[in-house]
Tab-separated table of C-alpha atoms in Angstrom:
chain	number	residue	atom	x	y	z
A	613	MET	CA	-30.083	-15.980	124.895
A	614	GLU	CA	-27.019	-13.858	125.409
A	615	THR	CA	-23.406	-14.934	125.551
A	616	VAL	CA	-22.004	-16.512	128.694
A	617	PRO	CA	-20.859	-13.862	131.205
A	618	GLU	CA	-17.152	-13.553	131.861
A	619	TRP	CA	-17.249	-14.845	135.451
A	620	LEU	CA	-18.725	-18.106	134.148
A	621	LEU	CA	-15.727	-18.822	131.953
A	622	PRO	CA	-13.672	-21.689	133.310
A	623	GLU	CA	-10.932	-19.710	135.009
A	624	ARG	CA	-10.532	-21.802	138.116
A	625	GLU	CA	-12.284	-19.815	140.816
A	626	PRO	CA	-10.302	-20.058	144.066
A	627	TYR	CA	-12.722	-21.115	146.744
A	628	ALA	CA	-12.360	-22.261	150.330
A	629	PRO	CA	-15.695	-23.059	151.970
A	630	ARG	CA	-16.457	-21.108	155.142
A	631	PRO	CA	-16.922	-23.380	158.158
A	632	ASP	CA	-20.516	-24.037	159.116
A	633	LYS	CA	-22.114	-25.718	162.104
A	634	GLY	CA	-24.509	-28.582	162.060
A	635	ARG	CA	-25.029	-31.682	160.007
A	636	TYR	CA	-28.785	-31.269	159.825
A	637	LEU	CA	-28.912	-31.992	156.094
A	638	GLU	CA	-27.096	-35.334	156.387
A	639	LYS	CA	-29.169	-36.320	159.414
A	640	ASN	CA	-32.428	-35.468	157.649
A	641	VAL	CA	-31.383	-37.264	154.470
A	642	LEU	CA	-30.468	-40.407	156.408
A	643	SER	CA	-33.667	-40.380	158.430
A	644	ILE	CA	-35.844	-39.950	155.312
A	645	LEU	CA	-33.891	-42.656	153.513
A	646	GLY	CA	-34.605	-45.042	156.404
A	647	THR	CA	-38.328	-44.262	156.375
A	648	LEU	CA	-38.581	-44.607	152.603
A	649	ALA	CA	-36.653	-47.870	152.615
A	650	ALA	CA	-39.084	-49.257	155.195
A	651	LEU	CA	-42.093	-48.115	153.159
A	652	ARG	CA	-40.778	-49.351	149.845
A	653	GLU	CA	-39.732	-52.832	150.920
A	654	LYS	CA	-41.084	-55.214	148.321
A	655	PRO	CA	-43.387	-58.036	149.366
A	656	GLY	CA	-41.824	-61.434	148.928
A	657	ALA	CA	-38.307	-60.030	148.928
A	658	GLY	CA	-37.385	-62.265	151.855
A	659	ARG	CA	-38.994	-65.281	153.387
A	660	ASP	CA	-40.270	-63.148	156.268
A	661	ARG	CA	-42.378	-60.961	153.986
A	662	GLU	CA	-45.989	-62.088	153.767
A	663	LEU	CA	-45.117	-65.214	155.655
A	664	LEU	CA	-48.788	-65.439	156.551
A	665	ARG	CA	-52.055	-64.058	155.282
A	666	PRO	CA	-51.943	-60.511	156.687
A	667	GLU	CA	-55.523	-60.512	157.986
A	668	LEU	CA	-54.800	-63.592	160.078
A	669	ALA	CA	-51.542	-62.054	161.281
A	670	LEU	CA	-53.470	-58.886	162.193
A	671	ILE	CA	-56.071	-60.848	164.173
A	672	SER	CA	-53.355	-62.893	165.927
A	673	THR	CA	-51.440	-59.747	166.842
A	674	PHE	CA	-54.553	-58.063	168.165
A	675	LEU	CA	-55.445	-61.204	170.130
A	676	ALA	CA	-51.957	-61.527	171.594
A	677	VAL	CA	-51.872	-57.871	172.690
A	678	LEU	CA	-55.384	-58.069	174.156
A	679	LEU	CA	-54.828	-61.293	176.075
A	680	VAL	CA	-51.436	-60.214	177.383
A	681	SER	CA	-52.948	-56.938	178.602
A	682	LEU	CA	-55.872	-58.662	180.338
A	683	SER	CA	-53.938	-61.547	181.872
A	684	ARG	CA	-53.432	-61.712	185.614
A	685	GLY	CA	-51.092	-64.688	185.898
A	686	TRP	CA	-47.389	-65.222	185.258
A	687	PHE	CA	-47.908	-68.612	183.701
A	688	PHE	CA	-49.979	-67.143	180.897
A	689	LEU	CA	-47.356	-64.462	180.262
A	690	GLU	CA	-44.741	-67.213	179.959
A	691	THR	CA	-46.980	-69.081	177.487
A	692	ALA	CA	-47.501	-65.894	175.460
A	693	SER	CA	-43.721	-65.288	175.480
A	694	ALA	CA	-43.144	-68.780	174.102
A	695	PHE	CA	-45.747	-68.130	171.377
A	696	GLU	CA	-44.291	-64.782	170.382
A	697	PHE	CA	-40.655	-65.892	170.461
A	698	GLY	CA	-41.691	-68.896	168.354
A	699	CYS	CA	-43.105	-66.472	165.772
A	700	LEU	CA	-39.971	-64.333	166.007
A	701	CYS	CA	-37.801	-67.342	165.155
A	702	LEU	CA	-39.524	-67.604	161.774
A	703	LEU	CA	-38.016	-64.273	160.686
A	704	ARG	CA	-34.585	-63.619	159.173
A	705	GLY	CA	-31.596	-62.766	161.369
A	706	GLY	CA	-31.441	-59.086	160.364
A	707	ILE	CA	-35.155	-58.609	160.926
A	708	ILE	CA	-34.974	-60.376	164.305
A	709	ALA	CA	-32.251	-57.926	165.359
A	710	ARG	CA	-34.393	-54.994	164.220
A	711	VAL	CA	-37.422	-56.300	166.137
A	712	LEU	CA	-35.379	-56.923	169.290
A	713	LYS	CA	-33.906	-53.441	169.089
A	714	LYS	CA	-37.426	-51.961	169.163
A	715	VAL	CA	-38.412	-54.209	172.073
A	716	LEU	CA	-35.271	-53.280	173.977
A	717	ALA	CA	-35.952	-49.569	173.472
A	718	ALA	CA	-39.512	-50.037	174.728
A	719	GLY	CA	-38.169	-52.006	177.722
A	720	VAL	CA	-35.733	-49.262	178.713
A	721	PHE	CA	-38.462	-46.644	178.349
A	722	THR	CA	-40.903	-48.679	180.484
A	723	ILE	CA	-38.346	-49.236	183.234
A	724	ALA	CA	-37.538	-45.512	183.238
A	725	ILE	CA	-41.242	-44.680	183.605
A	726	PHE	CA	-41.819	-47.170	186.424
A	727	ALA	CA	-38.572	-46.444	188.281
A	728	PRO	CA	-40.194	-43.875	190.626
A	729	ALA	CA	-42.753	-46.499	191.756
A	730	PHE	CA	-39.859	-48.734	192.811
A	731	LEU	CA	-38.178	-45.862	194.600
A	732	ILE	CA	-41.200	-45.152	196.764
A	733	GLY	CA	-41.628	-48.856	197.515
A	734	ARG	CA	-44.777	-49.444	195.467
A	735	GLY	CA	-43.240	-51.486	192.661
A	736	GLY	CA	-45.041	-54.782	193.352
A	737	GLY	CA	-46.852	-54.982	190.026
A	738	VAL	CA	-44.099	-53.397	187.995
A	739	PRO	CA	-42.341	-56.577	186.753
A	740	ALA	CA	-45.628	-57.920	185.354
A	741	LEU	CA	-46.417	-54.561	183.755
A	742	CYS	CA	-42.955	-54.386	182.166
A	743	CYS	CA	-43.365	-57.913	180.869
A	744	LYS	CA	-46.776	-57.049	179.384
A	745	VAL	CA	-45.419	-53.962	177.663
A	746	LEU	CA	-42.503	-55.932	176.218
A	747	LEU	CA	-44.792	-58.695	174.931
A	748	ALA	CA	-47.237	-56.211	173.399
A	749	VAL	CA	-44.410	-54.322	171.673
A	750	LEU	CA	-42.871	-57.606	170.528
A	751	ALA	CA	-46.165	-58.727	168.973
A	752	MET	CA	-46.589	-55.427	167.146
A	753	ALA	CA	-42.969	-55.340	166.016
A	754	ILE	CA	-43.171	-58.878	164.611
A	755	PHE	CA	-46.359	-57.983	162.751
A	756	SER	CA	-44.879	-54.784	161.364
A	757	ALA	CA	-41.625	-56.497	160.321
A	758	ALA	CA	-43.379	-59.432	158.681
A	759	THR	CA	-46.113	-57.561	156.835
A	760	PRO	CA	-45.659	-54.926	154.122
A	761	TRP	CA	-47.727	-51.762	154.467
A	762	HIS	CA	-49.986	-52.422	151.527
A	763	SER	CA	-50.731	-55.901	152.895
A	764	ILE	CA	-51.784	-54.371	156.190
A	765	THR	CA	-54.292	-52.132	154.449
A	766	ALA	CA	-55.460	-55.084	152.317
A	767	ALA	CA	-55.908	-57.073	155.521
A	768	MET	CA	-57.972	-54.273	157.020
A	769	ALA	CA	-60.148	-54.239	153.917
A	770	SER	CA	-60.803	-57.968	154.129
A	771	LEU	CA	-61.691	-57.593	157.818
A	772	ARG	CA	-64.613	-55.367	156.773
A	773	ILE	CA	-63.039	-52.171	158.069
A	774	PRO	CA	-64.786	-49.304	156.161
A	775	GLY	CA	-63.327	-48.791	152.686
A	776	THR	CA	-62.937	-45.041	153.144
A	777	LEU	CA	-60.710	-45.593	156.172
A	778	VAL	CA	-58.595	-48.159	154.315
A	779	MET	CA	-58.323	-45.857	151.303
A	780	ILE	CA	-57.230	-42.935	153.465
A	781	LEU	CA	-54.577	-45.134	155.072
A	782	ASP	CA	-53.439	-46.414	151.669
A	783	MET	CA	-53.158	-42.900	150.272
A	784	THR	CA	-51.400	-41.637	153.354
A	785	ILE	CA	-48.754	-44.310	152.917
A	786	LYS	CA	-48.488	-43.603	149.199
A	787	TYR	CA	-48.015	-39.889	149.771
A	788	ILE	CA	-45.544	-40.378	152.604
A	789	SER	CA	-43.494	-42.327	150.078
A	790	LEU	CA	-43.988	-39.863	147.190
A	791	LEU	CA	-43.483	-36.685	149.187
A	792	GLY	CA	-40.663	-38.327	151.126
A	793	GLY	CA	-38.925	-38.949	147.795
A	794	LEU	CA	-39.454	-35.328	146.806
A	795	LEU	CA	-38.205	-34.084	150.164
A	796	LEU	CA	-35.149	-36.281	149.792
A	797	ASP	CA	-34.435	-34.736	146.380
A	798	MET	CA	-34.945	-31.246	147.797
A	799	LEU	CA	-32.564	-31.910	150.662
A	800	CYS	CA	-30.006	-33.259	148.171
A	801	ALA	CA	-30.443	-30.140	146.009
A	802	LEU	CA	-30.049	-27.944	149.072
A	803	LYS	CA	-26.958	-29.895	150.072
A	804	LEU	CA	-25.431	-29.489	146.607
A	805	ARG	CA	-25.909	-25.725	146.743
A	806	SER	CA	-24.971	-25.350	150.407
A	807	VAL	CA	-21.344	-24.855	149.526
A	808	GLY	CA	-20.489	-22.443	152.307
A	809	ARG	CA	-22.065	-21.142	155.469
A	810	ASP	CA	-25.841	-21.066	155.442
A	811	ASP	CA	-26.791	-18.113	157.593
A	812	ARG	CA	-30.456	-18.635	156.776
A	813	LYS	CA	-30.945	-22.318	157.638
A	814	VAL	CA	-34.444	-21.764	158.993
A	815	SER	CA	-35.419	-19.883	155.859
A	816	SER	CA	-33.975	-22.647	153.629
A	817	LEU	CA	-35.847	-25.348	155.519
A	818	GLY	CA	-38.963	-23.175	155.527
A	819	GLY	CA	-38.673	-23.008	151.739
A	820	LEU	CA	-38.496	-26.806	151.536
A	821	ALA	CA	-41.551	-27.132	153.785
A	822	GLY	CA	-43.438	-24.561	151.689
A	823	THR	CA	-42.655	-26.308	148.406
A	824	LEU	CA	-43.612	-29.641	149.934
A	825	PHE	CA	-46.922	-28.205	151.140
A	826	LEU	CA	-47.720	-26.735	147.706
A	827	LYS	CA	-46.760	-29.977	146.008
A	828	SER	CA	-48.913	-32.057	148.361
A	829	LYS	CA	-51.848	-29.684	147.865
A	830	ASP	CA	-51.496	-30.012	144.076
A	831	ALA	CA	-51.161	-33.785	144.351
A	832	ALA	CA	-54.290	-33.994	146.522
A	833	GLU	CA	-56.270	-31.908	144.025
A	834	THR	CA	-55.020	-33.992	141.104
A	835	GLN	CA	-55.906	-37.203	142.921
A	836	PHE	CA	-59.386	-35.878	143.668
A	837	ARG	CA	-59.954	-34.945	140.004
A	838	ALA	CA	-58.563	-38.294	138.835
A	839	MET	CA	-60.922	-40.155	141.161
A	840	GLU	CA	-63.855	-38.077	139.974
A	841	CYS	CA	-62.941	-38.925	136.370
A	842	ARG	CA	-62.806	-42.616	137.277
A	843	CYS	CA	-66.320	-42.480	138.750
A	844	TYR	CA	-65.312	-42.989	142.377
A	845	SER	CA	-68.459	-44.029	144.231
A	846	GLY	CA	-67.124	-44.340	147.755
A	847	ASN	CA	-66.267	-48.032	147.493
A	848	TYR	CA	-62.679	-49.096	147.788
A	849	ILE	CA	-62.447	-52.731	146.809
A	850	MET	CA	-59.185	-54.631	146.857
A	851	LYS	CA	-58.264	-57.796	144.992
A	852	PRO	CA	-59.167	-60.950	146.954
A	853	ARG	CA	-56.074	-62.778	148.141
A	854	SER	CA	-54.962	-66.358	147.731
A	855	SER	CA	-56.423	-69.150	149.843
A	856	TYR	CA	-55.332	-70.271	153.279
A	857	GLY	CA	-52.519	-72.798	153.658
A	858	TRP	CA	-50.913	-74.904	156.373
A	859	ARG	CA	-49.145	-71.890	157.877
A	860	GLU	CA	-52.430	-70.131	158.459
A	861	ALA	CA	-53.886	-73.312	159.933
A	862	ALA	CA	-50.894	-73.563	162.298
A	863	LEU	CA	-51.271	-69.968	163.396
A	864	ALA	CA	-55.009	-70.401	163.935
A	865	ALA	CA	-54.291	-73.481	166.059
A	866	ALA	CA	-51.689	-71.513	168.036
A	867	ASP	CA	-54.218	-68.710	168.561
A	868	ILE	CA	-56.808	-71.163	169.856
A	869	ALA	CA	-54.173	-72.660	172.168
A	870	LEU	CA	-53.317	-69.168	173.410
A	871	LEU	CA	-57.014	-68.478	174.087
A	872	GLY	CA	-57.215	-71.785	175.967
A	873	ALA	CA	-54.135	-70.891	178.016
A	874	PHE	CA	-55.682	-67.539	178.833
A	875	ALA	CA	-58.923	-69.176	179.977
A	876	ALA	CA	-56.985	-71.657	182.125
A	877	PHE	CA	-54.182	-69.493	183.588
A	878	GLY	CA	-54.702	-65.905	182.551
A	879	ILE	CA	-57.886	-64.905	184.339
A	880	ALA	CA	-57.297	-65.928	187.964
A	881	ARG	CA	-54.104	-65.013	189.827
B	306	MET	CA	-11.395	-34.589	135.119
B	307	ILE	CA	-13.836	-37.390	136.011
B	308	GLU	CA	-12.551	-40.939	136.279
B	309	LEU	CA	-14.750	-43.820	137.324
B	310	SER	CA	-13.108	-47.222	137.528
B	311	ASP	CA	-15.168	-50.353	138.068
B	312	VAL	CA	-17.843	-48.435	139.935
B	313	SER	CA	-20.945	-50.264	141.146
B	314	PHE	CA	-23.832	-48.944	143.160
B	315	SER	CA	-26.798	-50.643	144.788
B	316	TYR	CA	-29.978	-49.450	146.416
B	317	PRO	CA	-31.324	-51.727	149.160
B	318	GLU	CA	-33.726	-53.286	146.666
B	319	ALA	CA	-31.487	-53.608	143.582
B	320	THR	CA	-28.059	-53.095	142.035
B	321	VAL	CA	-28.283	-50.194	139.599
B	322	LEU	CA	-24.756	-49.678	138.303
B	323	ARG	CA	-22.312	-52.509	137.655
B	324	GLY	CA	-18.615	-52.118	136.934
B	325	VAL	CA	-18.882	-48.711	135.270
B	326	ASP	CA	-15.682	-47.339	133.742
B	327	LEU	CA	-15.967	-43.755	132.585
B	328	HIS	CA	-13.343	-41.124	131.858
B	329	ILE	CA	-14.445	-37.598	131.069
B	330	ALA	CA	-11.883	-34.961	130.197
B	331	GLU	CA	-12.190	-31.304	131.181
B	332	GLY	CA	-14.384	-29.426	128.718
B	333	ASP	CA	-15.847	-32.623	127.268
B	334	SER	CA	-19.537	-33.081	126.535
B	335	VAL	CA	-20.984	-36.516	127.144
B	336	ALA	CA	-24.496	-37.838	126.685
B	337	ILE	CA	-25.549	-40.686	128.973
B	338	ILE	CA	-28.107	-42.752	127.119
B	339	GLY	CA	-30.059	-45.779	128.230
B	340	PRO	CA	-33.516	-47.228	128.692
B	341	ASN	CA	-35.659	-46.404	131.739
B	342	GLY	CA	-34.176	-47.849	134.897
B	343	SER	CA	-30.697	-48.276	133.449
B	344	GLY	CA	-29.156	-46.052	136.135
B	345	LYS	CA	-28.620	-42.775	134.251
B	346	SER	CA	-29.908	-40.580	137.071
B	347	THR	CA	-28.068	-42.663	139.653
B	348	LEU	CA	-24.855	-42.245	137.690
B	349	LEU	CA	-25.302	-38.463	137.665
B	350	ARG	CA	-26.042	-38.471	141.401
B	351	LEU	CA	-22.965	-40.569	141.993
B	352	LEU	CA	-20.864	-38.148	139.950
B	353	CYS	CA	-22.204	-35.307	142.112
B	354	GLY	CA	-21.385	-37.081	145.365
B	355	LEU	CA	-24.964	-37.885	146.309
B	356	ALA	CA	-24.426	-41.643	146.327
B	357	PRO	CA	-21.285	-41.987	148.415
B	358	LYS	CA	-21.641	-45.677	149.239
B	359	PHE	CA	-20.435	-46.990	145.889
B	360	SER	CA	-17.812	-49.608	145.269
B	361	GLY	CA	-14.910	-48.989	142.901
B	362	ARG	CA	-12.915	-45.851	142.388
B	363	TYR	CA	-13.957	-42.280	141.641
B	364	ARG	CA	-11.357	-39.608	141.002
B	365	PHE	CA	-12.346	-36.009	140.395
B	366	ASP	CA	-9.654	-33.729	139.035
B	367	GLY	CA	-7.013	-36.242	140.125
B	368	GLU	CA	-8.282	-36.538	143.699
B	369	GLU	CA	-9.910	-39.623	145.113
B	370	LEU	CA	-13.544	-39.112	146.004
B	371	ASN	CA	-15.000	-41.554	148.499
B	372	ALA	CA	-17.453	-41.745	151.391
B	373	ALA	CA	-14.838	-40.510	153.873
B	374	ARG	CA	-14.023	-37.445	151.797
B	375	LEU	CA	-17.671	-36.669	151.215
B	376	ALA	CA	-18.351	-37.017	154.944
B	377	ASP	CA	-15.899	-34.204	155.575
B	378	ALA	CA	-18.021	-31.054	155.278
B	379	ARG	CA	-15.268	-28.785	153.964
B	380	SER	CA	-14.065	-31.017	151.164
B	381	ALA	CA	-17.625	-32.028	150.265
B	382	LYS	CA	-18.640	-28.373	149.956
B	383	ALA	CA	-15.586	-27.538	147.878
B	384	PHE	CA	-16.451	-30.456	145.595
B	385	HIS	CA	-20.144	-29.512	145.340
B	386	ARG	CA	-19.127	-25.995	144.318
B	387	ARG	CA	-17.264	-27.435	141.351
B	388	MET	CA	-19.860	-29.995	140.299
B	389	GLY	CA	-23.419	-28.857	139.576
B	390	LEU	CA	-26.510	-30.988	139.071
B	391	LEU	CA	-29.727	-30.075	137.316
B	392	PHE	CA	-32.402	-32.375	138.703
B	393	GLN	CA	-34.994	-34.032	136.502
B	394	ASP	CA	-37.793	-32.543	138.621
B	395	SER	CA	-37.171	-28.815	138.893
B	396	ASP	CA	-39.597	-28.545	141.821
B	397	ALA	CA	-37.131	-30.538	143.882
B	398	GLN	CA	-34.490	-27.925	143.247
B	399	LEU	CA	-36.383	-24.717	143.907
B	400	PHE	CA	-37.153	-23.746	147.465
B	401	CYS	CA	-36.632	-19.988	147.815
B	402	GLY	CA	-39.340	-17.349	147.910
B	403	SER	CA	-38.344	-15.572	144.685
B	404	VAL	CA	-36.419	-16.254	141.502
B	405	TYR	CA	-33.810	-13.685	142.581
B	406	ASP	CA	-33.218	-15.377	145.943
B	407	GLU	CA	-33.145	-18.771	144.276
B	408	ILE	CA	-30.271	-17.761	141.994
B	409	ALA	CA	-28.579	-15.767	144.749
B	410	PHE	CA	-28.637	-18.702	147.196
B	411	GLY	CA	-25.344	-20.243	146.038
B	412	PRO	CA	-23.300	-17.048	145.691
B	413	ARG	CA	-24.479	-15.937	149.165
B	414	GLN	CA	-23.352	-19.276	150.561
B	415	MET	CA	-19.968	-18.670	148.992
B	416	GLY	CA	-19.708	-15.488	150.989
B	417	LEU	CA	-19.719	-13.099	148.026
B	418	CYS	CA	-20.663	-9.523	148.837
B	419	GLU	CA	-24.213	-8.479	147.949
B	420	ALA	CA	-22.985	-6.377	144.987
B	421	GLU	CA	-21.225	-9.389	143.471
B	422	VAL	CA	-24.279	-11.547	144.168
B	423	ALA	CA	-26.487	-8.995	142.408
B	424	GLY	CA	-24.058	-8.966	139.477
B	425	ARG	CA	-24.164	-12.734	139.083
B	426	VAL	CA	-27.932	-12.891	139.456
B	427	GLY	CA	-28.388	-10.062	136.935
B	428	ASP	CA	-26.108	-11.784	134.411
B	429	LEU	CA	-27.946	-15.074	134.748
B	430	LEU	CA	-31.386	-13.490	134.582
B	431	GLY	CA	-30.254	-11.851	131.349
B	432	LEU	CA	-28.663	-15.028	130.007
B	433	PHE	CA	-31.873	-16.996	130.518
B	434	GLY	CA	-34.286	-14.190	129.678
B	435	LEU	CA	-35.811	-14.305	133.155
B	436	GLU	CA	-35.600	-10.596	134.038
B	437	ARG	CA	-39.358	-10.096	134.271
B	438	LEU	CA	-39.715	-13.072	136.618
B	439	GLU	CA	-37.159	-11.833	139.149
B	440	SER	CA	-39.611	-11.441	142.027
B	441	ARG	CA	-41.953	-14.321	141.181
B	442	VAL	CA	-42.262	-17.433	143.395
B	443	PRO	CA	-40.405	-20.214	141.518
B	444	TYR	CA	-43.034	-22.860	142.318
B	445	HIS	CA	-45.688	-20.983	140.357
B	446	LEU	CA	-43.642	-20.652	137.148
B	447	SER	CA	-44.193	-22.800	134.060
B	448	GLY	CA	-42.168	-25.999	133.571
B	449	GLY	CA	-39.734	-24.361	131.135
B	450	GLU	CA	-39.232	-21.315	133.342
B	451	LYS	CA	-38.630	-23.522	136.374
B	452	ARG	CA	-36.021	-25.478	134.429
B	453	LYS	CA	-34.254	-22.256	133.455
B	454	VAL	CA	-34.302	-20.956	137.044
B	455	ALA	CA	-32.986	-24.305	138.316
B	456	LEU	CA	-30.126	-24.240	135.805
B	457	ALA	CA	-29.392	-20.596	136.572
B	458	SER	CA	-29.223	-21.425	140.288
B	459	VAL	CA	-26.678	-24.154	139.525
B	460	LEU	CA	-24.617	-21.908	137.251
B	461	ALA	CA	-24.529	-19.170	139.896
B	462	LEU	CA	-21.919	-21.280	141.712
B	463	ASN	CA	-19.778	-21.264	138.567
B	464	PRO	CA	-19.216	-25.046	138.592
B	465	ASP	CA	-16.500	-26.609	136.449
B	466	ALA	CA	-18.724	-29.497	135.449
B	467	ILE	CA	-22.487	-29.660	135.105
B	468	CYS	CA	-24.597	-32.802	135.202
B	469	LEU	CA	-27.953	-32.414	133.501
B	470	ASP	CA	-30.692	-34.945	134.180
B	471	GLU	CA	-33.095	-34.944	131.232
B	472	PRO	CA	-32.801	-31.179	130.684
B	473	MET	CA	-35.302	-31.222	127.790
B	474	GLY	CA	-37.964	-33.230	129.631
B	475	GLY	CA	-41.358	-31.533	129.603
B	476	LEU	CA	-40.218	-28.450	127.686
B	477	ASP	CA	-41.912	-26.991	124.626
B	478	PRO	CA	-39.933	-26.922	121.338
B	479	LYS	CA	-38.973	-23.249	121.648
B	480	THR	CA	-37.630	-23.706	125.178
B	481	LYS	CA	-35.845	-26.878	124.078
B	482	HIS	CA	-34.062	-24.904	121.366
B	483	ALA	CA	-33.133	-22.211	123.877
B	484	MET	CA	-31.877	-24.825	126.336
B	485	ARG	CA	-29.876	-26.524	123.602
B	486	LYS	CA	-28.272	-23.226	122.630
B	487	LEU	CA	-27.383	-22.514	126.217
B	488	ILE	CA	-25.844	-25.938	126.854
B	489	LYS	CA	-23.835	-25.535	123.672
B	490	SER	CA	-22.520	-22.134	124.690
B	491	LEU	CA	-21.674	-23.379	128.196
B	492	ASN	CA	-19.689	-26.228	126.721
B	493	ALA	CA	-18.049	-23.913	124.197
B	494	SER	CA	-16.973	-21.706	127.094
B	495	GLY	CA	-15.126	-24.682	128.599
B	496	LYS	CA	-17.627	-26.231	131.020
B	497	THR	CA	-17.706	-30.002	131.188
B	498	ILE	CA	-21.190	-31.267	130.410
B	499	VAL	CA	-22.591	-34.666	131.360
B	500	CYS	CA	-26.182	-35.111	130.320
B	501	ALA	CA	-28.658	-37.958	130.737
B	502	THR	CA	-31.143	-37.741	127.916
B	503	HIS	CA	-33.792	-39.441	125.846
B	504	ASP	CA	-34.533	-36.488	123.623
B	505	PHE	CA	-32.248	-37.160	120.660
B	506	GLU	CA	-33.974	-34.751	118.325
B	507	TYR	CA	-32.997	-31.697	120.324
B	508	VAL	CA	-29.540	-32.726	121.487
B	509	ASP	CA	-28.170	-33.669	118.088
B	510	GLY	CA	-24.763	-32.064	117.592
B	511	LEU	CA	-24.561	-31.057	121.218
B	512	PHE	CA	-22.344	-33.822	122.543
B	513	ARG	CA	-18.981	-35.160	121.518
B	514	ARG	CA	-19.426	-38.548	123.129
B	515	ALA	CA	-22.257	-40.921	123.962
B	516	VAL	CA	-22.153	-43.476	126.753
B	517	VAL	CA	-24.845	-46.122	126.506
B	518	LEU	CA	-25.979	-47.843	129.696
B	519	SER	CA	-27.637	-51.229	129.417
B	520	GLN	CA	-30.717	-52.258	131.386
B	521	GLU	CA	-28.376	-54.014	133.831
B	522	GLY	CA	-26.483	-50.792	134.515
B	523	ARG	CA	-23.324	-51.613	132.585
B	524	VAL	CA	-21.602	-49.422	130.005
B	525	ALA	CA	-22.692	-51.101	126.781
B	526	ARG	CA	-20.947	-48.630	124.486
B	527	ASP	CA	-18.812	-45.532	124.749
B	528	GLY	CA	-17.949	-43.695	121.560
B	529	PRO	CA	-18.396	-40.585	119.414
B	530	TYR	CA	-21.997	-39.373	119.661
B	531	PRO	CA	-22.780	-39.362	115.921
B	532	GLU	CA	-21.328	-42.855	115.499
B	533	VAL	CA	-23.304	-44.338	118.401
B	534	LEU	CA	-26.539	-42.652	117.349
B	535	ALA	CA	-26.097	-43.836	113.754
B	536	ASP	CA	-26.146	-47.474	114.872
B	537	ARG	CA	-29.948	-47.846	114.940
B	538	GLU	CA	-29.816	-51.603	115.236
B	539	PHE	CA	-27.746	-51.386	118.410
B	540	LEU	CA	-29.997	-48.689	119.862
B	541	MET	CA	-33.083	-50.765	119.108
B	542	ALA	CA	-31.515	-53.799	120.720
B	543	MET	CA	-30.785	-51.662	123.797
B	544	ASN	CA	-34.428	-50.462	123.891
B	545	ILE	CA	-33.378	-46.846	123.329
B	546	VAL	CA	-35.161	-46.092	120.056
């Protein structure tokens, strides 16, 4: 290697950054950080993580959403609300706030969608519809907040959902996390070198997308080869989980009660 | 030049750095040593302003550096120009369509005229022996070539201090020697070098000081590099050798 060029010698280089518009780098970094944090949350980190066996939680969520959607009576919706808010109370304060924020956003969106029906005087069924949407979103949000991603896929596996589908979901989550980490690093690197005005923002972001695509293609090929080497036969078997406890029994009882309430008050108006 | 006082940093899942005190003078060369997960990379990111939500005090060249200052685009950019970072994964750092554009990215951002940009790029291509790769796509280069291009792209901004995250990682012996020679000449020319490393064989004689981070993210030792590296018992206890 040659000697260091003269301009690299530490004569303090006077530099005033040119003004530039947009905070797209910061916004992207923050949004990726949020997604990665959600994906990487460790199971058992708080008492709300894996509170229940995930397969039972998945069945209960599916049941709650189905029954709420099919119900035709207010009394059943009130019963379902009590059930779901009871479940919500088992979570930590911060998580409850996060869940309620999602439900509130869904509520505002639903009202905005149904507002024209009110305006033309055909809003009779709208309150019940709004209530159903809120309860369905609440059930899903509780499930998503209380169950780590890998537990959801494990739950799907134990519910006899085809292994290939579960594996694809598992890998998708893994690669969102891995490539998200890489993208985060790339955005940080871009930020560190974006010391003035970037007149070619689209080209810079295009470069990031291109590198990410190449990296994901390489990773997919490597994964394929690795699976071939490990004699992948098409089966994707996950470790059986621990046995059921009193919590699961309580949830099963609550599910049966909810089914009973639906039979009694949910079918007829 | 760099003064950290009682600096701690946490990710949502864990605290990585605890009460770090570190003073690095202009032109100094410091090796950051520690076992995996001790916070070496996080410390370098913090030094480069990529982890603004730390507690404690960080002064760079006598000026306080905090989240508010880093949120201000102008001062953050001025700071980033003076503090370069070589990432551990070179792929994360390279995003342009050719080696030339990759190195020219920073100088163009600085608003230098195309002749000056070409001058800087030419000098760096020569310095790193990358002339024949000028028009190649960085992603398709070998690991060593990518590392050289990444470092050249950092140097193109003419930073006052350079943080190197495992610069020898994944390189063959010849490239390691070349990298070592380059780091040495950069430091000899007055650049401040902070380097996280595991590769003691190839960095011997390169650094004046060694800062050892413990598994808990505390500074376990800060002293002359040869003295710290000679204490094998301490290094074994710290899970470093």
